[in-house]
């Protein structure tokens, strides 16, 4: 609409030109440490309540690697979201020597809504994000949770030595990849379409871990593995700036107001119902004004949803991502 075109012009005036020379997709930013969370950010469900340190396995242990997948919020709503293929992914490990099982998963510290939308706080000029995500490791696999409405299947067998190497990688990955990103943004729904931004979520962690296992020589079984993604479709994104350049003392008040107006429907919520209502309000704005403000790498981008794009500009998919091929000759077992 007219507002979107005006914002395109505003971005150009600011020098936030459509990204000539920009590398696509935009690389996910890594950090040197994980900052402390703000007390304002509160979780309805405690993050990783039974978490435990990752044990050191004996080198000659034989460990099964298990694919775990179940509907989001299955513990509360059963298979409800499974009908829409809205799934959560994790990895299980089963030690042959000890008989012990373990689960590792990567998810939001303060639930999905807080990672997807910010809060507008009267005492803070910029939108306030509670968007950290992290890995959670704990002993045990809740078999019923995964089997009843989802998947628990063997995908590979590794040695204790390989497990220990991947455990060290997980620790490093967890300290440097600190925030959750809901959206995958592409130019169109078709195959081979340009990807502008990749999500960074539970399934992304699983895929990264599988890839690291393949680098260490793991050979995966030939089975189909599907994952959920939430796509936004837009024209080439326009870089707008970071929190300081937009909302700081010398920031652009017009742009700051436009971003806060976009996120205006979002209220602090305590229930799934409230999150879904906010989600629908935002997408009413997306459909009416054909615009979306994306927060990625702690920077803001404008996504122009102009013709030939048609509403609703968003799609939840459940598609195959094949298991990786081992990178080297596997000699650990």
Coordinates of C-alpha atoms in Angstrom, one line a residue:
X1 CA 0.0 0.0 0.0
X2 CA 0.9 3.7 0.1
X3 CA 2.4 3.3 3.6
X4 CA 4.8 0.5 2.4
X5 CA 5.9 2.7 -0.6
X6 CA 6.5 5.6 1.7
X7 CA 8.6 3.5 4.0
X8 CA 10.6 2.3 1.0
X9 CA 11.3 5.9 0.2
X10 CA 12.2 6.6 3.8
X11 CA 14.7 3.7 3.9
X12 CA 16.4 5.1 0.8
X13 CA 16.5 8.5 2.3
X14 CA 18.2 7.1 5.4
X15 CA 20.8 5.4 3.3
X16 CA 19.2 2.0 4.1
X17 CA 19.2 1.1 0.4
X18 CA 18.1 -2.2 -0.9
X19 CA 21.3 -4.1 0.0
X20 CA 23.5 -4.0 -3.1
X21 CA 26.3 -6.5 -2.4
X22 CA 24.4 -8.0 0.5
X23 CA 25.1 -11.7 1.1
X24 CA 21.9 -13.8 1.0
X25 CA 20.8 -15.4 3.2
X26 CA 21.9 -13.0 5.9
X27 CA 24.4 -15.0 8.0
X28 CA 23.2 -15.7 11.6
X29 CA 25.3 -13.7 14.0
X30 CA 27.4 -15.5 16.6
X31 CA 28.3 -13.9 19.9
X32 CA 31.3 -14.3 22.2
X33 CA 29.2 -15.0 25.3
X34 CA 25.6 -15.4 26.4
X35 CA 24.3 -12.4 28.3
X36 CA 22.2 -12.5 31.4
X37 CA 18.4 -12.4 30.8
X38 CA 16.4 -9.3 31.9
X39 CA 14.1 -9.9 34.9
X40 CA 11.3 -8.5 32.7
X41 CA 11.4 -11.6 30.6
X42 CA 9.2 -14.3 32.3
X43 CA 8.5 -17.8 31.2
X44 CA 5.1 -19.4 31.7
X45 CA 6.9 -22.8 31.7
X46 CA 10.4 -23.0 33.3
X47 CA 13.2 -23.5 30.8
X48 CA 14.9 -26.9 31.1
X49 CA 13.6 -27.7 34.6
X50 CA 15.4 -31.1 34.8
X51 CA 18.5 -30.1 33.0
X52 CA 21.8 -31.8 33.8
X53 CA 25.5 -31.6 32.6
X54 CA 26.3 -33.7 29.6
X55 CA 28.3 -36.8 30.8
X56 CA 31.5 -38.0 29.4
X57 CA 31.0 -41.4 27.7
X58 CA 33.6 -44.2 27.5
X59 CA 35.2 -44.1 24.1
X60 CA 34.2 -47.7 23.3
X61 CA 30.5 -47.2 24.2
X62 CA 28.0 -47.8 21.5
X63 CA 25.3 -45.1 21.5
X64 CA 22.1 -45.0 19.5
X65 CA 21.0 -41.6 18.1
X66 CA 17.3 -41.2 18.1
X67 CA 15.1 -38.8 16.1
X68 CA 12.5 -37.2 18.4
X69 CA 9.5 -35.2 17.1
X70 CA 6.1 -34.4 18.6
X71 CA 3.4 -31.7 18.2
X72 CA 4.2 -28.3 19.8
X73 CA 2.6 -28.0 23.2
X74 CA 1.8 -31.8 23.1
X75 CA 2.1 -32.0 26.9
X76 CA -1.0 -29.7 27.1
X77 CA -2.9 -30.1 23.9
X78 CA -2.0 -33.6 22.8
X79 CA -2.1 -34.1 19.0
X80 CA -4.1 -30.9 18.3
X81 CA -1.2 -29.0 16.6
X82 CA 0.1 -32.2 15.0
X83 CA -2.9 -32.1 12.7
X84 CA -1.4 -28.9 11.3
X85 CA 2.1 -30.3 11.3
X86 CA 3.3 -27.8 13.9
X87 CA 6.1 -29.9 15.4
X88 CA 8.9 -29.7 17.9
X89 CA 12.2 -31.6 17.3
X90 CA 14.8 -33.0 19.6
X91 CA 17.5 -35.7 19.7
X92 CA 17.8 -38.8 21.9
X93 CA 20.9 -40.8 22.9
X94 CA 20.9 -44.3 24.3
X95 CA 24.0 -45.8 25.9
X96 CA 24.6 -49.5 25.4
X97 CA 27.1 -49.8 28.2
X98 CA 25.0 -48.0 30.9
X99 CA 21.5 -48.4 29.5
X100 CA 20.9 -44.8 30.2
X101 CA 18.9 -42.5 27.9
X102 CA 19.4 -38.8 27.3
X103 CA 17.5 -36.0 25.5
X104 CA 18.8 -32.8 24.0
X105 CA 16.7 -30.1 22.5
X106 CA 17.0 -26.4 21.7
X107 CA 14.1 -24.0 22.4
X108 CA 13.0 -20.6 23.6
X109 CA 13.8 -19.5 27.1
X110 CA 10.5 -17.5 27.4
X111 CA 8.2 -19.4 25.0
X112 CA 7.6 -18.9 21.3
X113 CA 5.5 -15.7 21.5
X114 CA 8.3 -13.7 23.1
X115 CA 10.8 -14.8 20.5
X116 CA 8.4 -13.9 17.6
X117 CA 7.1 -10.5 18.8
X118 CA 8.6 -7.9 21.2
X119 CA 7.0 -6.0 24.1
X120 CA 6.3 -2.3 23.9
X121 CA 7.2 -1.0 27.3
X122 CA 6.3 2.6 28.2
X123 CA 9.7 3.2 30.0
X124 CA 11.7 1.9 27.0
X125 CA 11.7 3.6 23.7
X126 CA 12.6 0.6 21.6
X127 CA 10.6 -2.6 21.3
X128 CA 11.9 -5.0 24.0
X129 CA 12.8 -8.5 23.0
X130 CA 12.8 -11.6 25.2
X131 CA 14.2 -13.8 22.4
X132 CA 16.9 -16.0 23.8
X133 CA 17.0 -19.7 23.0
X134 CA 19.3 -22.4 24.3
X135 CA 20.1 -26.1 24.4
X136 CA 18.6 -28.2 27.2
X137 CA 20.2 -31.6 28.0
X138 CA 18.7 -34.0 30.6
X139 CA 18.8 -37.7 31.5
X140 CA 15.9 -39.8 30.2
X141 CA 13.6 -39.9 27.2
X142 CA 9.9 -39.4 27.7
X143 CA 9.0 -42.2 25.3
X144 CA 5.2 -41.7 25.5
X145 CA 5.5 -38.0 24.6
X146 CA 7.4 -38.8 21.4
X147 CA 5.8 -42.1 20.4
X148 CA 2.1 -41.3 21.1
X149 CA 1.6 -38.4 18.7
X150 CA 5.0 -38.1 17.0
X151 CA 8.2 -40.0 16.2
X152 CA 10.9 -41.8 18.1
X153 CA 13.2 -43.6 15.6
X154 CA 16.8 -44.7 15.3
X155 CA 18.7 -42.7 12.8
X156 CA 22.4 -43.6 13.6
X157 CA 24.8 -45.4 15.9
X158 CA 27.9 -43.7 17.2
X159 CA 30.8 -44.4 19.5
X160 CA 31.3 -42.8 22.9
X161 CA 34.2 -40.9 21.5
X162 CA 32.0 -39.3 18.8
X163 CA 29.4 -38.5 21.4
X164 CA 32.0 -36.7 23.5
X165 CA 33.2 -34.7 20.5
X166 CA 29.7 -33.6 19.6
X167 CA 29.0 -32.7 23.3
X168 CA 31.9 -30.2 23.2
X169 CA 30.6 -28.8 20.0
X170 CA 27.1 -28.4 21.5
X171 CA 28.6 -26.4 24.4
X172 CA 30.3 -24.0 22.1
X173 CA 27.3 -23.7 19.8
X174 CA 25.1 -22.9 22.7
X175 CA 27.3 -20.2 24.0
X176 CA 27.6 -18.4 20.7
X177 CA 24.1 -18.9 19.1
X178 CA 22.0 -17.2 21.7
X179 CA 18.7 -16.1 20.2
X180 CA 15.7 -17.8 18.6
X181 CA 14.4 -16.8 15.2
X182 CA 10.9 -18.0 14.1
X183 CA 10.8 -17.0 10.5
X184 CA 12.4 -18.3 7.3
X185 CA 12.0 -15.5 4.7
X186 CA 12.1 -16.3 1.0
X187 CA 11.4 -14.6 -2.3
X188 CA 8.6 -17.0 -3.2
X189 CA 7.2 -20.5 -2.4
X190 CA 8.7 -22.2 -5.4
X191 CA 11.7 -24.5 -5.3
X192 CA 15.0 -22.8 -5.7
X193 CA 13.6 -19.5 -4.6
X194 CA 16.1 -17.0 -3.0
X195 CA 16.3 -17.3 0.8
X196 CA 16.7 -14.0 2.6
X197 CA 16.8 -15.2 6.2
X198 CA 17.0 -18.6 7.8
X199 CA 15.2 -19.6 11.0
X200 CA 17.1 -20.5 14.1
X201 CA 14.9 -22.9 16.0
X202 CA 14.5 -26.4 17.4
X203 CA 14.7 -28.1 14.0
X204 CA 17.6 -25.9 12.9
X205 CA 19.5 -27.2 16.0
X206 CA 18.7 -30.8 15.2
X207 CA 19.9 -30.3 11.6
X208 CA 23.1 -28.6 12.7
X209 CA 23.8 -31.5 15.2
X210 CA 23.2 -34.1 12.5
X211 CA 25.6 -32.3 10.2
X212 CA 28.3 -32.1 12.9
X213 CA 27.8 -35.9 13.5
X214 CA 28.3 -36.4 9.8
X215 CA 31.5 -34.4 9.9
X216 CA 32.7 -36.7 12.7
X217 CA 32.1 -39.7 10.4
X218 CA 28.6 -40.8 11.4
X219 CA 26.6 -42.8 8.8
X220 CA 22.9 -42.1 9.0
X221 CA 20.1 -44.5 8.0
X222 CA 18.2 -44.0 4.8
X223 CA 14.9 -42.8 6.2
X224 CA 12.7 -39.8 5.4
X225 CA 12.9 -36.9 7.9
X226 CA 10.5 -34.0 7.7
X227 CA 10.5 -30.7 9.6
X228 CA 8.2 -27.8 10.1
X229 CA 9.1 -24.3 8.9
X230 CA 7.2 -21.0 9.0
X231 CA 7.8 -19.0 5.9
X232 CA 7.3 -15.4 5.1
X233 CA 7.5 -14.4 1.4
X234 CA 8.7 -10.9 0.4
X235 CA 10.6 -8.9 -2.1
X236 CA 14.3 -8.1 -1.4
X237 CA 14.6 -7.0 2.2
X238 CA 15.7 -3.4 3.1
X239 CA 18.1 -2.9 5.9
X240 CA 16.8 -0.2 8.3
X241 CA 19.3 -0.1 11.2
X242 CA 19.9 -1.3 14.7
X243 CA 18.2 -0.2 17.9
X244 CA 20.5 2.7 18.5
X245 CA 20.3 4.1 15.0
X246 CA 16.5 3.9 14.9
X247 CA 15.4 4.4 18.5
X248 CA 18.4 6.3 20.0
X249 CA 18.6 10.0 20.7
X250 CA 19.7 10.6 17.1
X251 CA 17.5 8.0 15.6
X252 CA 14.7 8.5 13.0
X253 CA 11.5 9.2 14.9
X254 CA 9.3 8.5 11.8
X255 CA 10.8 5.0 11.3
X256 CA 10.7 4.3 15.0
X257 CA 7.0 5.1 15.2
X258 CA 6.2 2.9 12.2
X259 CA 8.0 -0.1 13.7
X260 CA 6.2 0.4 17.1
X261 CA 2.9 0.9 15.3
X262 CA 3.5 -2.4 13.5
X263 CA 4.1 -4.3 16.7
X264 CA 1.4 -2.3 18.5
X265 CA -1.2 -5.1 18.6
X266 CA 1.2 -7.3 20.7
X267 CA 0.4 -7.3 24.4
X268 CA 2.1 -9.1 27.2
X269 CA 0.3 -12.3 27.4
X270 CA 0.0 -15.3 29.7
X271 CA -1.8 -17.9 27.6
X272 CA -1.6 -19.7 24.2
X273 CA -4.9 -18.0 23.3
X274 CA -3.4 -14.5 23.8
X275 CA -0.4 -15.4 21.7
X276 CA -2.6 -16.6 18.8
X277 CA -4.8 -13.5 19.0
X278 CA -1.7 -11.3 18.8
X279 CA -0.4 -13.4 15.9
X280 CA -3.7 -12.8 14.0
X281 CA -3.7 -9.1 14.7
X282 CA -0.2 -8.8 13.3
X283 CA -1.1 -10.6 10.2
X284 CA -4.1 -8.5 9.7
X285 CA -1.7 -5.6 9.4
X286 CA 0.6 -7.6 7.1
X287 CA -2.3 -8.4 4.7
X288 CA -3.8 -4.9 4.8
X289 CA -0.6 -2.9 4.4
X290 CA 1.7 -5.5 2.8
X291 CA 4.6 -4.9 5.1
X292 CA 6.6 -6.7 7.7
X293 CA 9.3 -5.5 10.1
X294 CA 11.8 -8.3 10.8
X295 CA 14.2 -8.3 13.7
X296 CA 17.2 -10.3 12.9
X297 CA 20.8 -10.2 14.3
X298 CA 19.5 -7.5 16.6
X299 CA 18.8 -5.3 13.6
X300 CA 15.6 -4.3 11.8
X301 CA 14.7 -5.1 8.2
X302 CA 11.7 -4.0 6.1
X303 CA 10.1 -6.8 4.1
X304 CA 8.2 -5.4 1.1
X305 CA 5.2 -7.6 0.3
X306 CA 4.2 -6.0 -3.0
X307 CA 2.8 -7.6 -6.2
X308 CA 3.1 -10.3 -7.4
X309 CA 2.9 -11.5 -3.8
X310 CA -0.5 -12.3 -2.7
X311 CA -1.9 -12.7 0.9
X312 CA -1.4 -14.2 3.3
X313 CA 2.4 -14.0 2.6
X314 CA 2.9 -16.7 5.2
X315 CA 2.9 -20.5 5.1
X316 CA 3.6 -23.3 7.5
X317 CA 5.3 -26.2 5.7
X318 CA 6.2 -29.8 6.7
X319 CA 8.9 -30.9 4.2
X320 CA 11.7 -33.3 4.0
X321 CA 15.3 -32.4 4.8
X322 CA 17.4 -35.5 4.1
X323 CA 19.8 -36.8 6.7
X324 CA 23.4 -35.8 5.9
X325 CA 26.0 -38.0 4.3
X326 CA 29.1 -38.7 6.3
X327 CA 32.0 -36.5 5.5
X328 CA 34.8 -39.0 6.3
X329 CA 35.4 -42.7 6.7
X330 CA 33.8 -43.8 9.9
X331 CA 36.3 -45.6 12.1
X332 CA 35.0 -45.0 15.6
X333 CA 33.0 -48.3 15.8

